[in-house]
Amino acid sequence: MKVKKIPQRMCLGCQESHPKKDMVRIVRSPEGEYSVDFTGKKPGRGAYLCHKRECFDQAKKSHGLERSFKSPIDASVYDLLERELFGDGKDEG
């Protein structure tokens, strides 16, 4: 019986490979909008992160998303992604 290969993806923060199902996907839609894709099935270019805050912070510091998507990313996009990933509740008002 053939063993099924488990897809691996590299985290933009820690630069380690992990099984794809254990990662969270950041996707840029064809319209240029960024979002968190928990299903892994949204259309568009994707980049992967671990579920750890340290990895998100490292990817932000090292501009990992900019390199992956080959385009500049506004700071407000990082704030939106951080709220979607970790639910910080930083919204005031």
XYZ file of N, CA and C in Angstrom:
279
model
N 0.840 -1.185 0.000
C 0.000 0.000 0.000
C 0.885 1.248 0.000
N 0.557 2.185 -0.865
C 1.351 3.400 -1.007
C 0.989 4.401 0.088
N 2.010 5.003 0.696
C 1.809 6.001 1.740
C 1.524 7.340 1.074
N 0.457 8.015 1.538
C 0.085 9.306 0.969
C 1.067 10.392 1.424
N 1.542 11.177 0.471
C 2.472 12.258 0.767
C 1.713 13.419 1.408
N 2.256 13.945 2.495
C 1.644 15.087 3.183
C 2.295 16.362 2.661
N 1.480 17.279 2.082
C 2.060 18.523 1.561
C 2.704 19.353 2.675
N 3.865 19.901 2.393
C 4.597 20.731 3.344
C 4.641 22.171 2.835
N 4.578 23.131 3.751
C 4.706 24.545 3.414
C 5.665 25.186 4.398
N 6.382 26.228 3.930
C 7.332 26.922 4.780
C 6.669 28.146 5.412
N 6.881 28.301 6.700
C 6.369 29.452 7.436
C 7.219 30.677 7.100
N 6.556 31.809 6.856
C 7.270 33.048 6.550
C 7.997 33.607 7.779
N 7.567 33.211 8.972
C 8.179 33.727 10.190
C 9.394 32.939 10.621
N 9.183 31.655 10.932
C 10.278 30.835 11.472
C 11.073 30.120 10.396
N 10.628 30.171 9.143
C 11.316 29.553 8.004
C 11.436 28.036 8.146
N 10.499 27.404 8.867
C 10.483 25.952 9.019
C 9.333 25.370 8.223
N 9.533 24.164 7.698
C 8.480 23.488 6.963
C 7.591 22.707 7.917
N 6.287 22.819 7.696
C 5.285 22.132 8.499
C 4.223 21.570 7.558
N 3.430 20.597 8.022
C 2.321 20.121 7.187
C 1.361 21.264 6.859
N 0.901 21.295 5.627
C 0.045 22.374 5.142
C -1.193 22.568 6.018
N -1.775 21.469 6.510
C -3.003 21.575 7.306
C -2.760 22.208 8.673
N -1.507 22.270 9.125
C -1.181 22.884 10.408
C -0.855 24.370 10.288
N -0.889 24.891 9.066
C -0.527 26.286 8.822
C -1.783 27.113 8.540
N -1.642 28.423 8.618
C -2.713 29.328 8.230
C -2.248 30.054 6.972
N -3.153 30.217 6.022
C -2.805 30.791 4.720
C -3.242 32.250 4.667
N -2.346 33.101 4.232
C -2.655 34.498 3.944
C -2.792 34.572 2.433
N -3.895 35.120 1.944
C -4.153 35.106 0.505
C -4.365 36.521 -0.023
N -3.823 36.754 -1.224
C -4.101 37.991 -1.949
C -5.005 37.608 -3.097
N -6.217 38.157 -3.088
C -7.192 37.821 -4.124
C -6.769 38.450 -5.448
N -7.353 37.987 -6.556
C -7.042 38.605 -7.854
C -7.340 40.110 -7.887
N -8.241 40.563 -7.007
C -8.557 41.999 -6.923
C -7.546 42.774 -6.081
N -6.627 42.060 -5.436
C -5.587 42.717 -4.640
C -5.924 42.857 -3.173
N -6.984 42.197 -2.694
C -7.369 42.278 -1.288
C -6.700 41.141 -0.516
N -6.250 41.445 0.716
C -5.581 40.457 1.562
C -6.554 39.954 2.617
N -6.473 38.651 2.909
C -7.313 38.073 3.954
C -6.677 36.791 4.478
N -7.215 36.334 5.601
C -6.769 35.067 6.188
C -7.679 33.983 5.642
N -7.084 32.918 5.141
C -7.830 31.811 4.545
C -7.644 30.574 5.417
N -8.622 30.324 6.298
C -8.520 29.179 7.195
C -8.817 27.864 6.476
N -9.543 27.920 5.337
C -9.888 26.700 4.611
C -8.790 26.279 3.650
N -7.969 27.231 3.193
C -6.915 26.921 2.233
C -7.425 26.784 0.816
N -8.648 27.253 0.550
C -9.246 27.061 -0.760
C -9.634 28.352 -1.482
N -9.389 29.516 -0.859
C -9.727 30.769 -1.535
C -8.833 30.959 -2.754
N -9.377 31.558 -3.819
C -8.541 31.798 -4.997
C -7.551 32.930 -4.749
N -6.393 32.824 -5.358
C -5.393 33.875 -5.244
C -4.065 33.323 -4.793
N -3.101 34.205 -4.715
C -1.742 33.851 -4.296
C -1.715 33.684 -2.790
N -1.076 32.636 -2.304
C -1.058 32.372 -0.877
C 0.329 32.334 -0.287
N 0.401 32.644 0.997
C 1.618 32.529 1.792
C 1.205 31.932 3.125
N 2.110 31.219 3.769
C 1.748 30.455 4.959
C 2.497 30.916 6.192
N 1.789 30.842 7.331
C 2.354 31.166 8.640
C 1.941 30.099 9.638
N 2.776 29.909 10.669
C 2.383 29.067 11.803
C 1.272 29.797 12.560
N 0.659 29.114 13.484
C -0.386 29.739 14.303
C 0.201 30.515 15.480
N 1.502 30.752 15.478
C 2.171 31.430 16.591
C 2.304 32.923 16.314
N 2.086 33.709 17.350
C 2.242 35.161 17.230
C 3.688 35.535 16.888
N 4.660 34.785 17.417
C 6.068 35.093 17.150
C 6.358 35.012 15.648
N 5.753 34.037 14.983
C 5.977 33.884 13.541
C 5.360 35.046 12.766
N 4.164 35.482 13.184
C 3.539 36.631 12.538
C 4.400 37.877 12.729
N 4.865 38.097 13.961
C 5.698 39.268 14.245
C 6.998 39.233 13.445
N 7.612 38.057 13.334
C 8.862 37.924 12.583
C 8.624 38.172 11.094
N 7.514 37.646 10.549
C 7.198 37.862 9.137
C 6.954 39.345 8.865
N 6.319 40.024 9.810
C 6.062 41.467 9.673
C 7.382 42.240 9.717
N 8.253 41.878 10.655
C 9.529 42.570 10.826
C 10.442 42.366 9.618
N 10.456 41.142 9.072
C 11.365 40.832 7.964
C 10.740 41.063 6.588
N 9.531 41.612 6.564
C 8.818 41.887 5.312
C 8.613 40.615 4.484
N 8.340 39.516 5.164
C 8.130 38.235 4.495
C 6.939 38.236 3.553
N 5.851 38.900 3.950
C 4.676 38.950 3.076
C 4.960 39.764 1.822
N 5.699 40.866 1.961
C 6.042 41.677 0.798
C 6.860 40.866 -0.203
N 7.817 40.089 0.303
C 8.637 39.256 -0.579
C 7.797 38.172 -1.245
N 6.937 37.564 -0.478
C 6.125 36.471 -1.005
C 5.156 36.952 -2.085
N 4.516 38.101 -1.850
C 3.544 38.623 -2.804
C 4.163 39.567 -3.833
N 5.446 39.870 -3.675
C 6.173 40.740 -4.603
C 5.491 42.091 -4.794
N 4.996 42.643 -3.687
C 4.374 43.965 -3.727
C 4.375 44.556 -2.320
N 4.384 45.889 -2.210
C 4.348 46.516 -0.888
C 2.992 46.272 -0.214
N 3.023 46.144 1.112
C 1.804 45.914 1.877
C 1.679 47.012 2.920
N 0.515 47.637 2.967
C 0.251 48.733 3.888
C 0.176 48.210 5.324
N 0.523 49.057 6.291
C 0.485 48.662 7.705
C -0.929 48.296 8.147
N -1.945 48.917 7.552
C -3.324 48.600 7.924
C -3.678 47.161 7.557
N -3.059 46.621 6.515
C -3.283 45.230 6.127
C -2.739 44.306 7.211
N -1.558 44.627 7.751
C -0.995 43.831 8.838
C -1.913 43.867 10.061
N -2.472 45.045 10.362
C -3.379 45.162 11.505
C -4.623 44.307 11.300
N -5.171 44.332 10.095
C -6.344 43.528 9.774
C -6.039 42.034 9.906
N -4.909 41.610 9.354
C -4.523 40.200 9.435
C -4.299 39.773 10.882
N -3.692 40.647 11.671
C -3.441 40.335 13.076
C -4.753 40.152 13.835
N -5.745 41.009 13.571
C -7.055 40.870 14.221
C -7.737 39.578 13.795
N -7.654 39.248 12.501
C -8.285 38.021 12.016
C -7.618 36.778 12.589
N -6.298 36.811 12.708
C -5.564 35.642 13.202
C -5.705 35.447 14.703
N -5.569 36.522 15.458
C -5.467 36.398 16.903
C -6.626 37.029 17.667
N -7.510 37.759 16.990
C -8.671 38.357 17.645
C -8.299 39.238 18.807
N -7.348 40.138 18.595
C -6.825 40.980 19.676
C -7.864 41.918 20.271
N -8.838 42.307 19.465
C -9.820 43.261 19.968
C -9.229 44.630 20.169
N -8.307 45.027 19.305
C -7.664 46.338 19.424
C -8.586 47.465 18.947
N -9.769 47.097 18.425
C -10.702 48.120 17.961
C -11.175 48.940 19.143
N -11.101 50.246 18.997
C -11.560 51.125 20.059
C -12.811 51.830 19.577
N -13.844 51.807 20.426
C -15.051 52.517 20.043
C -16.258 51.718 20.070
